[in-house]
PDB file of C-alpha atoms in Angstrom:
ATOM      1  CA  VAL A 268       0.365   0.214   0.198  1.00 66.00           C
ATOM      2  CA  GLY A 269       3.211   1.821   0.904  1.00 67.00           C
ATOM      3  CA  VAL A 270       6.178   2.851   2.835  1.00 75.00           C
ATOM      4  CA  ASP A 271       5.204   0.580   6.408  1.00 86.00           C
ATOM      5  CA  ARG A 272       1.621   0.497   5.172  1.00 93.00           C
ATOM      6  CA  TYR A 273       0.204  -3.565   4.309  1.00 93.00           C
ATOM      7  CA  ARG A 274      -3.349  -4.131   3.532  1.00 94.00           C
ATOM      8  CA  PHE A 275      -4.471  -7.933   4.116  1.00 95.00           C
ATOM      9  CA  PRO A 276      -7.263 -10.175   3.604  1.00 96.00           C
ATOM     10  CA  ALA A 277      -8.069 -13.137   5.465  1.00 95.00           C
ATOM     11  CA  ARG A 278     -10.242 -16.311   5.444  1.00 96.00           C
ATOM     12  CA  LEU A 279     -11.961 -19.674   7.198  1.00 95.00           C
ATOM     13  CA  THR A 280     -14.259 -21.826   6.364  1.00 92.00           C
ATOM     14  CA  ASP A 281     -14.938 -24.846   7.358  1.00 89.00           C
ATOM     15  CA  SER A 282     -17.936 -27.344   6.046  1.00 85.00           C
ATOM     16  CA  SER A 283     -19.730 -30.516   6.725  1.00 82.00           C
ATOM     17  CA  GLU A 284     -20.197 -33.158   4.045  1.00 76.00           C
ATOM     18  CA  HIS A 285     -21.817 -35.826   6.997  1.00 72.00           C
ATOM     19  CA  GLY A 286     -25.090 -35.521   6.936  1.00 65.00           C
ATOM     20  CA  ASP A 287     -27.718 -34.453   4.812  1.00 67.00           C
ATOM     21  CA  HIS A 288     -27.185 -31.499   2.765  1.00 61.00           C
ATOM     22  CA  PRO A 289     -27.628 -30.698  -0.892  1.00 65.00           C
ATOM     23  CA  GLY A 290     -25.076 -30.734  -3.112  1.00 65.00           C
ATOM     24  CA  GLY A 291     -23.210 -33.270  -0.721  1.00 65.00           C
ATOM     25  CA  ALA A 292     -21.436 -30.806   1.554  1.00 73.00           C
ATOM     26  CA  ALA A 293     -23.156 -27.555   3.660  1.00 82.00           C
ATOM     27  CA  THR A 294     -20.125 -24.450   4.457  1.00 85.00           C
ATOM     28  CA  ILE A 295     -20.727 -24.553   8.307  1.00 88.00           C
ATOM     29  CA  HIS A 296     -18.443 -21.376   8.679  1.00 92.00           C
ATOM     30  CA  ASP A 297     -17.103 -18.480   6.452  1.00 95.00           C
ATOM     31  CA  PHE A 298     -16.153 -15.500   8.007  1.00 96.00           C
ATOM     32  CA  GLY A 299     -13.355 -12.834   6.131  1.00 97.00           C
ATOM     33  CA  LEU A 300     -11.345 -10.138   6.787  1.00 97.00           C
ATOM     34  CA  GLU A 301      -9.607  -7.750   5.381  1.00 97.00           C
ATOM     35  CA  GLY A 302      -7.616  -4.534   6.512  1.00 97.00           C
ATOM     36  CA  GLU A 303      -4.285  -2.794   6.705  1.00 97.00           C
ATOM     37  CA  CYS A 304      -1.483  -2.392   9.818  1.00 95.00           C
ATOM     38  CA  GLU A 305       1.101   0.165   9.496  1.00 94.00           C
ATOM     39  CA  GLY A 306       4.696   1.379  11.289  1.00 89.00           C
ATOM     40  CA  PRO A 307       7.695  -1.262  12.804  1.00 85.00           C
ATOM     41  CA  ASP A 308       4.995  -2.091  14.647  1.00 88.00           C
ATOM     42  CA  LEU A 309       1.791  -2.842  12.889  1.00 92.00           C
ATOM     43  CA  ILE A 310      -0.786  -1.005  14.396  1.00 95.00           C
ATOM     44  CA  LEU A 311      -4.166  -1.957  12.687  1.00 97.00           C
ATOM     45  CA  VAL A 312      -5.862   1.145  11.233  1.00 97.00           C
ATOM     46  CA  SER A 313      -8.102  -0.740   9.580  1.00 98.00           C
ATOM     47  CA  LEU A 314     -10.390  -3.428   9.871  1.00 98.00           C
ATOM     48  CA  ASP A 315     -13.385  -4.588   8.531  1.00 98.00           C
ATOM     49  CA  VAL A 316     -14.942  -8.298   9.344  1.00 97.00           C
ATOM     50  CA  HIS A 317     -17.626 -10.179   7.010  1.00 97.00           C
ATOM     51  CA  ALA A 318     -19.513 -13.063   8.046  1.00 96.00           C
ATOM     52  CA  TYR A 319     -20.628 -14.529   5.322  1.00 95.00           C
ATOM     53  CA  SER A 320     -22.246 -18.160   6.272  1.00 92.00           C
ATOM     54  CA  HIS A 321     -22.826 -19.000   9.961  1.00 93.00           C
ATOM     55  CA  PRO A 322     -24.586 -21.122  12.145  1.00 90.00           C
ATOM     56  CA  TYR A 323     -26.643 -19.094  14.135  1.00 93.00           C
ATOM     57  CA  ALA A 324     -28.605 -15.691  13.218  1.00 94.00           C
ATOM     58  CA  ALA A 325     -26.832 -13.647  16.472  1.00 95.00           C
ATOM     59  CA  CYS A 326     -22.901 -14.563  14.805  1.00 93.00           C
ATOM     60  CA  PRO A 327     -22.340 -11.378  13.232  1.00 95.00           C
ATOM     61  CA  PHE A 328     -23.018  -9.734  15.751  1.00 95.00           C
ATOM     62  CA  VAL A 329     -20.230  -9.631  17.326  1.00 95.00           C
ATOM     63  CA  ILE A 330     -18.198  -8.119  14.270  1.00 96.00           C
ATOM     64  CA  PRO A 331     -18.858  -4.456  16.699  1.00 96.00           C
ATOM     65  CA  ALA A 332     -16.589  -5.794  19.088  1.00 96.00           C
ATOM     66  CA  THR A 333     -13.810  -6.420  16.514  1.00 97.00           C
ATOM     67  CA  GLN A 334     -13.330  -1.988  16.218  1.00 97.00           C
ATOM     68  CA  ARG A 335     -12.239  -2.143  19.469  1.00 96.00           C
ATOM     69  CA  LEU A 336      -8.872  -3.676  17.839  1.00 98.00           C
ATOM     70  CA  ILE A 337      -7.819  -0.544  15.738  1.00 98.00           C
ATOM     71  CA  GLY A 338      -4.731   0.786  17.489  1.00 97.00           C
ATOM     72  CA  GLN A 339      -3.421  -1.796  18.827  1.00 97.00           C
ATOM     73  CA  PRO A 340       0.027  -3.064  17.113  1.00 94.00           C
ATOM     74  CA  LEU A 341       0.541  -6.378  15.541  1.00 92.00           C
ATOM     75  CA  MET A 342       4.097  -6.573  17.161  1.00 87.00           C
ATOM     76  CA  SER A 343       3.386  -7.005  20.627  1.00 87.00           C
ATOM     77  CA  GLY A 344       0.755  -7.746  22.788  1.00 92.00           C
ATOM     78  CA  TRP A 345      -2.359  -8.804  20.033  1.00 95.00           C
ATOM     79  CA  ARG A 346      -2.550 -12.549  20.910  1.00 95.00           C
ATOM     80  CA  LYS A 347      -3.667 -10.492  24.781  1.00 96.00           C
ATOM     81  CA  ALA A 348      -5.590  -7.340  22.860  1.00 97.00           C
ATOM     82  CA  VAL A 349      -7.986  -9.991  20.803  1.00 97.00           C
ATOM     83  CA  ILE A 350      -9.034 -12.200  24.269  1.00 96.00           C
ATOM     84  CA  ALA A 351      -9.095  -8.698  26.518  1.00 96.00           C
ATOM     85  CA  GLN A 352     -11.823  -7.594  23.391  1.00 95.00           C
ATOM     86  CA  CYS A 353     -13.165 -10.257  22.187  1.00 95.00           C
ATOM     87  CA  ALA A 354     -13.875 -12.880  24.349  1.00 92.00           C
ATOM     88  CA  GLY A 355     -16.383 -15.377  25.288  1.00 93.00           C
ATOM     89  CA  THR A 356     -19.943 -14.160  24.839  1.00 93.00           C
ATOM     90  CA  ALA A 357     -18.367 -10.330  23.085  1.00 92.00           C
ATOM     91  CA  GLY A 358     -16.757 -12.822  20.609  1.00 92.00           C
ATOM     92  CA  CYS A 359     -15.979 -15.850  17.891  1.00 93.00           C
ATOM     93  CA  THR A 360     -13.864 -18.740  18.528  1.00 93.00           C
ATOM     94  CA  HIS A 361     -13.893 -18.264  14.533  1.00 94.00           C
ATOM     95  CA  VAL A 362     -13.144 -14.625  14.098  1.00 96.00           C
ATOM     96  CA  ASN A 363     -10.685 -15.128  17.145  1.00 96.00           C
ATOM     97  CA  THR A 364      -9.240 -17.769  15.365  1.00 95.00           C
ATOM     98  CA  LEU A 365      -8.626 -15.142  12.053  1.00 95.00           C
ATOM     99  CA  LEU A 366      -7.549 -12.644  13.763  1.00 96.00           C
ATOM    100  CA  ILE A 367      -4.989 -14.089  16.588  1.00 96.00           C
ATOM    101  CA  GLY A 368      -3.516 -15.608  13.450  1.00 94.00           C
ATOM    102  CA  LEU A 369      -3.163 -11.703  11.971  1.00 94.00           C
ATOM    103  CA  GLY A 370       0.047 -11.648  14.744  1.00 91.00           C
ATOM    104  CA  GLU A 371       1.422 -14.210  11.732  1.00 90.00           C
ATOM    105  CA  LEU A 372       1.647 -11.180   9.365  1.00 89.00           C
ATOM    106  CA  SER A 373       4.552  -9.940  11.082  1.00 84.00           C
ATOM    107  CA  THR A 374       6.028 -12.871   8.925  1.00 84.00           C
ATOM    108  CA  MET A 375       5.236 -12.012   5.787  1.00 86.00           C
ATOM    109  CA  ILE A 376       6.340  -8.718   6.503  1.00 85.00           C
ATOM    110  CA  TYR A 377       9.617  -9.456   7.338  1.00 83.00           C
ATOM    111  CA  PHE A 378       9.457 -11.288   4.170  1.00 86.00           C
ATOM    112  CA  LEU A 379       8.990  -8.503   2.116  1.00 86.00           C
ATOM    113  CA  LYS A 380      11.078  -6.057   3.953  1.00 85.00           C
ATOM    114  CA  ILE A 381      13.943  -8.870   3.243  1.00 88.00           C
ATOM    115  CA  ASN A 382      12.876 -10.277  -0.025  1.00 89.00           C
ATOM    116  CA  ALA A 383      13.600  -5.825  -1.653  1.00 88.00           C
ATOM    117  CA  SER A 384      17.242  -6.766  -0.540  1.00 88.00           C
ATOM    118  CA  VAL A 385      18.001 -10.413  -1.112  1.00 92.00           C
ATOM    119  CA  PRO A 386      15.882 -11.771  -3.270  1.00 91.00           C
ATOM    120  CA  TYR A 387      14.509 -15.263  -2.149  1.00 92.00           C
ATOM    121  CA  ALA A 388      15.859 -18.776  -3.998  1.00 93.00           C
ATOM    122  CA  ALA A 389      17.531 -21.452  -3.691  1.00 93.00           C
ATOM    123  CA  GLU A 390      20.677 -20.164  -3.867  1.00 94.00           C
ATOM    124  CA  THR A 391      20.967 -16.911  -1.585  1.00 93.00           C
ATOM    125  CA  LEU A 392      19.410 -19.476   1.110  1.00 91.00           C
ATOM    126  CA  ALA A 393      22.002 -22.109   0.422  1.00 91.00           C
ATOM    127  CA  ASP A 394      24.470 -19.975   0.324  1.00 93.00           C
ATOM    128  CA  GLY A 395      23.288 -17.320   3.797  1.00 93.00           C
ATOM    129  CA  ARG A 396      22.896 -14.493   1.588  1.00 92.00           C
ATOM    130  CA  TRP A 397      19.278 -14.404   2.561  1.00 92.00           C
ATOM    131  CA  THR A 398      19.424 -15.064   6.026  1.00 92.00           C
ATOM    132  CA  GLN A 399      22.501 -12.908   6.472  1.00 92.00           C
ATOM    133  CA  GLY A 400      19.670  -9.895   4.855  1.00 90.00           C
ATOM    134  CA  ALA A 401      17.167 -11.361   7.244  1.00 88.00           C
ATOM    135  CA  LEU A 402      18.873 -10.491  10.079  1.00 88.00           C
ATOM    136  CA  GLU A 403      19.900  -7.050   8.893  1.00 86.00           C
ATOM    137  CA  VAL A 404      16.161  -6.448   9.187  1.00 84.00           C
ATOM    138  CA  SER A 405      15.465  -8.504  12.326  1.00 82.00           C
ATOM    139  CA  PRO A 406      18.948  -8.718  13.987  1.00 83.00           C
ATOM    140  CA  GLY A 407      16.130 -10.639  16.606  1.00 81.00           C
ATOM    141  CA  LEU A 408      15.071 -13.381  14.495  1.00 84.00           C
ATOM    142  CA  ALA A 409      18.306 -15.450  15.343  1.00 86.00           C
ATOM    143  CA  GLY A 410      17.183 -17.829  17.956  1.00 87.00           C
ATOM    144  CA  ILE A 411      13.706 -17.526  17.295  1.00 84.00           C
ATOM    145  CA  CYS A 412      12.153 -20.491  15.968  1.00 88.00           C
ATOM    146  CA  HIS A 413      14.315 -24.243  15.465  1.00 93.00           C
ATOM    147  CA  GLY A 414      15.349 -23.286  11.689  1.00 91.00           C
ATOM    148  CA  LEU A 415      16.635 -19.406  12.987  1.00 90.00           C
ATOM    149  CA  ARG A 416      18.932 -21.601  16.105  1.00 92.00           C
ATOM    150  CA  THR A 417      21.808 -19.456  16.846  1.00 91.00           C
ATOM    151  CA  ASP A 418      23.928 -22.803  16.736  1.00 94.00           C
ATOM    152  CA  GLY A 419      22.136 -24.128  13.195  1.00 93.00           C
ATOM    153  CA  GLY A 420      23.177 -24.082  10.132  1.00 92.00           C
ATOM    154  CA  ALA A 421      20.908 -21.129   8.408  1.00 92.00           C
ATOM    155  CA  LEU A 422      23.294 -18.652  10.802  1.00 92.00           C
ATOM    156  CA  ALA A 423      26.397 -20.191  10.189  1.00 92.00           C
ATOM    157  CA  ALA A 424      25.538 -19.485   6.522  1.00 92.00           C
ATOM    158  CA  ALA A 425      25.102 -15.529   6.976  1.00 91.00           C
ATOM    159  CA  ARG A 426      27.538 -15.366   9.473  1.00 90.00           C
ATOM    160  CA  GLU A 427      30.375 -16.756   6.900  1.00 90.00           C
ATOM    161  CA  GLN A 428      28.030 -13.943   4.650  1.00 88.00           C
ATOM    162  CA  GLU A 429      28.770 -11.102   6.985  1.00 86.00           C
ATOM    163  CA  ALA A 430      32.497 -12.325   7.197  1.00 90.00           C
ATOM    164  CA  LYS A 431      32.992 -12.121   3.625  1.00 88.00           C
ATOM    165  CA  ASN A 432      31.259  -8.589   3.273  1.00 84.00           C
ATOM    166  CA  ALA A 433      33.499  -7.312   6.360  1.00 79.00           C
TER     167      ALA A 433
END
């Protein structure tokens, strides 16, 4: 959308093929959302939630509660904010699942930022250039998961690249 501003869509659909349904399956839940976040903390600046299919007429009544999440950062405390605003009868487990999943946007945004400087490819991944670029974008990625463990191959290759560039 712009510098440090990102637009996103998400959708959750579940269905049942058991029972007597016309066409052989029935959609139970179909919820979607779209919105935008911005800045280094990925502050939520807009959010539209849609209830396309749901088992109870009251299900869409939880949507207004989601608007209280606008202004919250996705990078830190997002899960707690979703639970605080949309837990229990104030929310819906399916909508909450979508909302909590927005915390993973940080991974995709890091990918976009890294890819802008070092294209993601088998070669750049294998020789450590891509991981080195990732660490330049976000040094805190070291040790964040099994693939980026401090004693692992990905960080060893990145350190080799850093030494070559020094």
